[in-house]
Coordinates of C-alpha atoms in Angstrom, one line a residue:
M1 CA 115.5 88.1 107.1
M2 CA 114.0 90.0 110.1
R3 CA 114.4 93.8 110.2
K4 CA 114.6 95.3 113.7
L5 CA 112.4 98.2 112.7
S6 CA 110.1 96.1 110.6
L7 CA 106.5 97.0 109.8
L8 CA 103.6 94.6 109.7
F9 CA 100.3 94.9 108.0
A10 CA 97.4 94.1 110.3
G11 CA 95.8 91.1 108.7
A12 CA 99.0 89.5 107.3
L13 CA 102.2 88.2 108.7
M14 CA 104.7 90.0 106.5
G15 CA 108.1 88.7 105.5
A16 CA 110.2 87.3 108.3
S17 CA 112.6 85.7 105.9
A18 CA 114.3 86.5 102.7
M19 CA 113.4 83.8 100.2
S20 CA 112.8 83.0 96.6
L21 CA 109.9 80.6 96.1
V22 CA 109.5 77.8 93.5
Y23 CA 106.4 75.8 94.2
G24 CA 106.9 72.0 94.3
T25 CA 104.3 69.2 94.3
P26 CA 103.3 66.8 97.1
G27 CA 104.5 63.3 97.1
S28 CA 107.9 64.0 95.3
A29 CA 110.0 60.8 95.1
A30 CA 112.9 60.4 97.5
N31 CA 116.0 58.2 97.4
A32 CA 115.6 55.0 99.5
A33 CA 117.6 55.2 102.7
G34 CA 120.2 52.6 103.7
S35 CA 119.9 50.2 106.5
E36 CA 122.1 52.4 108.8
T37 CA 119.7 55.3 108.3
Y38 CA 116.8 53.1 109.4
K39 CA 118.7 52.2 112.5
Q40 CA 119.1 55.8 113.4
L41 CA 115.4 56.4 112.8
A42 CA 114.7 53.5 115.2
I43 CA 116.8 55.3 117.8
F44 CA 114.7 58.5 117.2
G45 CA 111.5 56.5 117.7
D46 CA 112.8 55.0 120.9
I47 CA 113.7 58.4 122.3
F48 CA 110.4 59.8 121.2
E49 CA 108.5 57.1 123.1
R50 CA 110.6 57.5 126.3
V51 CA 110.0 61.3 126.3
R52 CA 106.3 60.7 125.9
A53 CA 106.3 58.2 128.7
Q54 CA 108.8 59.6 131.2
Y55 CA 109.2 63.4 130.9
V56 CA 108.3 65.2 134.1
T57 CA 105.1 66.7 132.5
P58 CA 103.1 65.2 129.7
P59 CA 104.5 66.7 126.4
D60 CA 102.4 67.6 123.4
D61 CA 103.0 64.9 120.7
K62 CA 102.4 67.3 117.8
S63 CA 104.8 69.9 119.2
L64 CA 107.5 67.2 119.7
V65 CA 107.3 66.1 116.1
E66 CA 107.2 69.6 114.7
N67 CA 110.2 70.6 116.7
A68 CA 112.1 67.5 115.8
I69 CA 111.4 68.1 112.1
N70 CA 112.5 71.8 112.4
G71 CA 115.6 70.7 114.3
M72 CA 116.6 68.5 111.4
L73 CA 115.9 71.2 108.8
A74 CA 117.7 73.9 110.8
S75 CA 120.8 71.8 110.8
L76 CA 120.9 72.2 107.0
D77 CA 120.7 76.0 106.6
P78 CA 118.8 79.0 108.0
H79 CA 116.2 79.0 105.3
S80 CA 114.9 75.4 105.3
S81 CA 112.0 74.8 107.6
Y82 CA 108.7 73.0 108.2
M83 CA 105.5 75.1 108.1
N84 CA 102.4 73.7 109.9
A85 CA 99.1 74.3 108.2
E86 CA 98.6 77.8 109.8
Q87 CA 102.1 78.9 108.9
A88 CA 101.8 77.6 105.3
Q89 CA 98.5 79.5 104.9
D90 CA 100.3 82.7 106.2
M91 CA 103.0 82.2 103.6
R92 CA 100.4 81.8 100.8
V93 CA 98.7 85.0 102.0
Q94 CA 102.0 86.8 102.0
T95 CA 103.0 85.8 98.5
K96 CA 99.5 86.4 97.1
G97 CA 99.7 90.1 98.2
E98 CA 96.1 90.4 99.5
F99 CA 94.4 89.3 102.7
G100 CA 91.4 89.8 104.9
G101 CA 92.2 92.6 107.4
L102 CA 92.0 96.2 108.3
G103 CA 94.6 97.9 106.2
I104 CA 97.0 99.4 108.7
E105 CA 100.8 99.4 108.8
V106 CA 101.9 98.9 112.4
T107 CA 104.8 98.4 114.7
M108 CA 105.2 97.9 118.5
E109 CA 106.0 100.8 120.8
N110 CA 105.7 101.1 124.5
D111 CA 104.0 97.7 124.7
L112 CA 101.2 99.0 122.4
V113 CA 100.5 98.6 118.7
K114 CA 101.3 101.9 117.0
V115 CA 99.8 102.7 113.7
I116 CA 102.4 103.9 111.2
T117 CA 99.9 104.6 108.6
P118 CA 96.4 103.5 107.4
I119 CA 96.4 102.4 103.8
D120 CA 94.2 104.6 101.6
D121 CA 90.7 103.4 100.9
T122 CA 90.7 100.5 103.4
P123 CA 88.4 99.7 106.3
A124 CA 90.8 101.3 108.9
A125 CA 91.1 104.6 106.9
K126 CA 87.3 104.8 106.4
A127 CA 86.7 104.1 110.1
G128 CA 88.9 107.0 111.2
V129 CA 92.2 105.3 112.3
L130 CA 95.0 107.8 112.0
A131 CA 98.8 107.6 111.8
G132 CA 100.3 107.8 115.3
D133 CA 97.3 106.1 117.0
Y134 CA 98.0 103.5 119.7
I135 CA 95.8 100.4 119.8
A136 CA 95.4 99.6 123.5
K137 CA 92.7 96.9 123.2
I138 CA 91.5 94.5 120.5
D139 CA 87.9 93.3 121.0
G140 CA 88.2 94.3 124.6
E141 CA 91.5 92.4 125.2
E142 CA 94.5 94.3 126.4
V143 CA 97.3 94.6 123.9
R144 CA 100.0 94.8 126.6
G145 CA 101.5 91.4 127.0
L146 CA 101.0 90.4 123.4
T147 CA 103.7 90.2 120.8
L148 CA 103.3 92.1 117.6
N149 CA 102.6 88.9 115.7
D150 CA 99.9 88.0 118.3
A151 CA 98.2 91.3 117.9
V152 CA 98.4 91.1 114.1
D153 CA 96.8 87.6 114.2
K154 CA 93.9 89.0 116.3
M155 CA 93.3 91.9 113.8
R156 CA 93.2 89.8 110.7
G157 CA 90.2 87.5 110.0
L158 CA 87.3 86.7 107.6
V159 CA 86.1 89.4 105.3
N160 CA 82.9 91.3 106.5
T161 CA 83.5 90.4 110.2
P162 CA 83.7 93.3 112.7
I163 CA 86.5 94.1 115.1
K164 CA 86.5 96.7 117.9
L165 CA 89.6 98.7 118.5
T166 CA 90.3 100.8 121.6
I167 CA 92.6 103.6 120.5
L168 CA 94.7 106.1 122.5
R169 CA 95.2 109.3 120.5
Q170 CA 97.3 112.3 121.3
G171 CA 95.1 115.2 122.2
A172 CA 92.1 113.0 123.0
D173 CA 91.0 113.2 126.7
K174 CA 89.7 109.6 126.7
P175 CA 90.2 106.3 124.7
I176 CA 88.4 106.2 121.3
E177 CA 86.3 103.1 120.5
L178 CA 86.1 102.2 116.8
T179 CA 84.4 99.3 115.1
V180 CA 86.1 98.2 111.8
V181 CA 84.7 95.7 109.4
R182 CA 87.4 93.6 107.8
D183 CA 87.7 93.6 104.0
I184 CA 90.1 92.3 101.3
I185 CA 93.3 94.4 101.6
K186 CA 95.5 94.5 98.5
V187 CA 99.0 95.4 99.4
K188 CA 100.8 97.5 96.9
A189 CA 104.1 95.8 96.3
V190 CA 105.4 99.0 94.5
K191 CA 105.2 102.5 95.8
F192 CA 106.1 105.3 93.5
R193 CA 106.1 109.0 93.1
V194 CA 107.5 111.7 90.8
E195 CA 110.4 113.8 92.0
N196 CA 110.1 116.7 89.5
D197 CA 112.0 115.2 86.5
I198 CA 112.7 111.7 88.0
G199 CA 110.5 108.7 88.5
Y200 CA 111.0 107.0 91.9
M201 CA 109.8 103.4 92.3
K202 CA 110.2 101.4 95.5
I203 CA 109.6 97.6 95.4
T204 CA 108.8 96.5 99.0
S205 CA 108.5 92.7 98.3
F206 CA 108.1 90.3 95.4
T207 CA 104.5 89.0 95.6
E208 CA 102.2 87.8 92.8
K209 CA 101.3 91.4 92.2
T210 CA 104.7 93.0 92.0
Y211 CA 105.2 93.0 88.2
D212 CA 101.7 94.4 87.6
D213 CA 102.2 97.1 90.2
L214 CA 105.5 98.0 88.6
E215 CA 103.9 98.4 85.2
N216 CA 101.2 100.6 86.6
A217 CA 103.9 102.7 88.3
I218 CA 105.9 103.1 85.0
D219 CA 102.7 104.0 83.0
T220 CA 101.6 106.6 85.6
I221 CA 105.1 108.2 85.8
K222 CA 105.1 108.4 81.9
K223 CA 101.8 110.2 82.0
Q224 CA 102.9 112.7 84.6
V225 CA 106.3 113.6 83.1
P226 CA 106.8 114.2 79.4
N227 CA 109.5 111.9 77.9
D228 CA 111.7 114.8 76.9
K229 CA 111.6 116.2 80.5
L230 CA 112.1 112.8 82.3
K231 CA 115.8 112.4 83.4
G232 CA 115.4 108.8 84.4
Y233 CA 114.3 106.5 87.2
V234 CA 115.4 105.3 90.6
L235 CA 114.5 101.7 91.5
D236 CA 114.7 101.4 95.3
L237 CA 115.3 97.8 96.5
R238 CA 116.5 98.7 100.0
L239 CA 114.9 96.8 102.9
N240 CA 113.3 94.4 100.3
P241 CA 113.5 90.9 101.8
G242 CA 112.8 89.1 98.5
G243 CA 109.9 86.8 97.5
L244 CA 108.9 85.0 94.3
L245 CA 111.6 84.1 91.8
D246 CA 109.3 84.4 88.8
Q247 CA 108.4 88.0 89.8
A248 CA 112.1 88.9 90.1
V249 CA 112.6 87.6 86.6
S250 CA 109.6 89.6 85.3
V251 CA 110.8 92.8 87.0
S252 CA 114.3 92.4 85.6
D253 CA 112.8 91.7 82.1
A254 CA 110.9 95.1 82.2
F255 CA 114.2 96.9 82.1
L256 CA 116.1 94.6 79.6
N257 CA 115.8 93.8 75.9
R258 CA 118.3 90.9 75.9
G259 CA 120.5 88.6 77.9
E260 CA 120.3 86.1 80.7
I261 CA 118.7 87.3 83.9
V262 CA 119.6 84.5 86.4
S263 CA 120.4 80.8 86.5
T264 CA 119.6 78.3 89.2
R265 CA 121.8 75.3 89.9
G266 CA 120.9 72.3 92.0
R267 CA 122.8 69.4 93.5
D268 CA 123.0 67.6 90.2
P269 CA 125.5 69.4 87.9
K270 CA 123.0 68.9 85.0
D271 CA 120.2 70.6 87.0
V272 CA 120.6 74.1 85.6
T273 CA 117.7 76.4 84.8
R274 CA 118.3 79.7 82.9
F275 CA 115.9 82.6 82.7
D276 CA 116.4 85.1 79.8
A277 CA 115.0 88.5 79.0
K278 CA 112.5 88.6 76.1
P279 CA 114.1 90.1 73.0
K280 CA 112.5 93.5 72.2
Q281 CA 113.5 96.7 70.5
V282 CA 113.3 98.9 73.7
D283 CA 112.6 98.2 77.3
D284 CA 109.6 99.3 79.3
I285 CA 111.2 102.7 80.3
N286 CA 112.3 103.5 76.8
G287 CA 115.9 103.0 77.6
K288 CA 116.0 105.9 80.1
P289 CA 118.8 105.9 82.6
M290 CA 118.2 104.2 85.9
I291 CA 119.8 103.9 89.3
V292 CA 119.2 100.9 91.6
L293 CA 119.5 101.4 95.4
V294 CA 120.5 98.5 97.6
N295 CA 121.6 98.0 101.3
G296 CA 121.9 95.3 103.9
G297 CA 118.2 94.8 103.8
S298 CA 118.2 93.9 100.1
A299 CA 118.0 90.1 99.8
S300 CA 117.1 87.2 97.6
A301 CA 114.8 88.3 94.8
S302 CA 115.9 91.9 95.1
E303 CA 119.5 90.7 94.6
I304 CA 118.5 88.8 91.5
V305 CA 117.2 92.0 90.0
A306 CA 120.1 94.2 91.1
G307 CA 122.6 91.5 90.0
A308 CA 121.1 91.0 86.5
L309 CA 120.8 94.8 85.7
Q310 CA 124.3 95.4 87.0
D311 CA 126.0 92.6 85.1
L312 CA 124.2 93.5 81.9
R313 CA 125.3 97.2 82.5
R314 CA 121.7 98.4 82.3
V315 CA 121.9 100.3 85.6
T316 CA 124.3 101.8 88.1
V317 CA 123.9 100.3 91.6
V318 CA 124.3 102.8 94.4
G319 CA 124.3 102.1 98.2
T320 CA 125.9 99.5 100.4
Q321 CA 126.6 95.7 100.2
S322 CA 123.4 93.7 99.9
F323 CA 122.4 90.8 102.2
G324 CA 123.8 87.9 100.2
K325 CA 121.1 85.4 100.1
G326 CA 121.7 83.4 97.0
S327 CA 119.6 80.3 97.6
V328 CA 116.3 79.1 96.2
Q329 CA 113.7 77.4 98.4
T330 CA 111.1 75.0 97.0
I331 CA 107.8 75.0 98.8
I332 CA 106.6 71.3 98.9
P333 CA 102.9 71.1 99.9
L334 CA 102.2 68.4 102.5
G335 CA 98.4 68.6 102.2
E336 CA 96.6 69.3 105.5
N337 CA 100.0 68.9 107.3
G338 CA 101.4 72.2 106.0
A339 CA 104.4 72.5 103.7
L340 CA 108.1 71.9 103.6
R341 CA 110.4 74.8 102.7
L342 CA 113.6 73.2 101.4
T343 CA 116.7 74.8 99.9
T344 CA 117.1 73.0 96.5
A345 CA 119.4 75.3 94.5
L346 CA 121.6 78.4 94.4
Y347 CA 121.2 81.2 91.9
Y348 CA 123.8 82.9 89.8
T349 CA 124.0 86.3 88.1
P350 CA 124.5 86.6 84.3
S351 CA 128.3 86.8 84.9
G352 CA 128.1 83.3 86.6
K353 CA 128.8 84.6 90.1
S354 CA 127.1 83.4 93.2
I355 CA 125.6 86.0 95.5
Q356 CA 125.4 83.5 98.4
G357 CA 127.4 84.9 101.4
K358 CA 128.7 87.7 99.2
G359 CA 125.9 89.9 98.1
I360 CA 125.8 92.6 95.4
T361 CA 128.6 95.1 95.6
P362 CA 127.4 98.6 94.5
D363 CA 129.1 100.4 91.7
I364 CA 129.1 103.5 93.9
K365 CA 129.2 103.0 97.7
V366 CA 127.2 105.6 99.6
D367 CA 126.9 105.1 103.3
Q368 CA 123.7 106.2 105.1
P369 CA 124.5 107.6 108.6
L370 CA 122.3 106.5 111.5
P371 CA 120.2 109.1 113.4
P372 CA 121.3 109.7 117.1
E373 CA 118.5 107.5 118.5
L374 CA 119.8 104.5 116.5
Q375 CA 123.6 105.0 117.0
G376 CA 125.2 102.2 118.9
R377 CA 122.6 99.7 117.6
D378 CA 123.7 96.9 115.3
L379 CA 121.5 97.3 112.2
T380 CA 123.9 95.3 110.0
R381 CA 122.3 92.4 108.1
G382 CA 124.1 89.8 106.1
E383 CA 123.7 86.1 105.1
S384 CA 127.3 85.4 106.0
D385 CA 126.5 86.2 109.7
L386 CA 123.8 83.6 109.9
K387 CA 124.7 80.4 111.8
G388 CA 124.8 77.4 109.5
H389 CA 124.5 79.3 106.3
I390 CA 125.6 77.6 103.1
K391 CA 129.1 79.0 102.2
G392 CA 129.0 80.6 98.8
A393 CA 131.4 79.9 96.0
D394 CA 132.5 83.6 95.9
E395 CA 132.2 84.2 99.7
S396 CA 135.2 85.7 101.3
S397 CA 136.3 86.7 104.8
T398 CA 134.7 90.1 104.2
G399 CA 131.3 88.4 104.1
S400 CA 128.1 90.1 103.0
G401 CA 125.6 92.6 104.2
S402 CA 125.7 96.1 105.6
A403 CA 123.4 98.5 107.6
A404 CA 119.7 98.0 106.9
Y405 CA 118.4 101.5 107.4
V406 CA 116.6 104.0 105.3
P407 CA 115.5 107.4 106.7
P408 CA 111.8 108.0 106.7
D409 CA 112.2 111.5 105.3
P410 CA 113.6 111.6 101.8
K411 CA 115.4 114.9 102.7
D412 CA 117.7 112.8 105.0
D413 CA 118.2 110.0 102.5
L414 CA 121.8 110.5 101.2
Q415 CA 121.7 107.4 98.9
L416 CA 118.5 108.7 97.2
I417 CA 119.9 112.2 97.0
Y418 CA 123.1 110.9 95.4
A419 CA 121.1 108.9 92.8
E420 CA 119.0 111.9 91.8
Q421 CA 122.1 114.1 91.5
L422 CA 123.7 111.5 89.1
L423 CA 120.6 111.4 87.0
R424 CA 120.4 115.2 86.8
G425 CA 124.1 115.5 86.0
Q426 CA 124.9 117.3 89.3
K427 CA 127.4 114.6 90.1
T428 CA 129.6 112.4 87.9
D429 CA 131.1 109.0 88.2
P430 CA 132.8 106.6 85.8
S431 CA 130.2 104.0 86.4
F432 CA 127.3 106.2 85.3
P433 CA 125.9 105.9 82.8
P434 CA 126.9 102.2 82.3
N435 CA 127.9 100.9 78.9
P436 CA 125.8 97.9 77.8
E437 CA 128.5 96.9 75.4
K438 CA 130.7 96.1 78.4
A439 CA 128.2 93.6 79.9
V440 CA 129.8 91.0 82.1
L441 CA 128.5 87.6 80.9
N442 CA 129.3 84.0 81.9
Q443 CA 131.5 82.5 79.2

């Protein structure tokens, strides 16, 4: 899922789609095609040769084949696709959670790359890059005319290699030249802070490092706030596009001591895989109350977590309808030819409901108003709006999704404020605190 106001880390192509990943193996067996299928393939081969021989300008053979493959996969659903070798490597970098780069969070503004923030203790921060800087040139090449992805590609590279940035800074009378030496950037998948007597944790994506980052966040919060003073936790899954299925299971397990977390079901009715929480006396936050925040930017793996904790009545979910991506993609390596990303299953919450095309309905709906500069823009995101999406078993005409917007200043964040007021007892609602004895389970 693409966010209109998305942020990219220089040195990594960060999530353009919401997906849960299960790695497959190359050379998987396939059913033999019938004779009619081979006739159709012969037609394709004939058309391919005619295009190569007679098109007005000589086409690129590799591009023709890649586009033909992607055309076939796009006809299945919006999340199946072919990744060439470079794209497959980008995907591996993204899910690994670390890369060779500069360590800056950026967006595009006025045809220039704008630095949102340099990540602490990274090459960019050490070199003097500041939030609000505009990158005008990369190694002497003008940024104007480049897409954000192109600019990011130029800024990432091998560790210990230098890159020269020409920066425009407010208050400076001339451009600033900085040389930055690339290094390994470890992206924090979990950002956290203490809000007086509440622990706040925001999961930005589900990479290989998410669970470890979450445990570090929980341990740090416990050290900063005595147990008798801690009112509870807020787990923010808004604008989280998803990621690795196993990490979603591990994150859910951290807050549970029993029950099914999620099940996946493939084409064969017998192809059902269930993931359960590990039995334990108490969960990782000592049973403290927790609020989960979701919106239209919460998709895939983040919906697995919200759905599991909601069905098992471990948390109260606050916000607006989530994206509704309830499909699992298997990544099938194709060696030096890249990888195939293929939808192979749908996942279901502990109650047996499919999120596909429906999403997670919050226990308490709290809308977040848009600021004046964004009013009139369509920031609504939902699987049910995607052309060719798989229709979910529980999908209705209402569809899925909602506005995908979170204010940058917590003081303007009505959803977060509402969650904190619930935890502090300043607001009351029948759904908080939830009763685990009333867990909704698949019978």
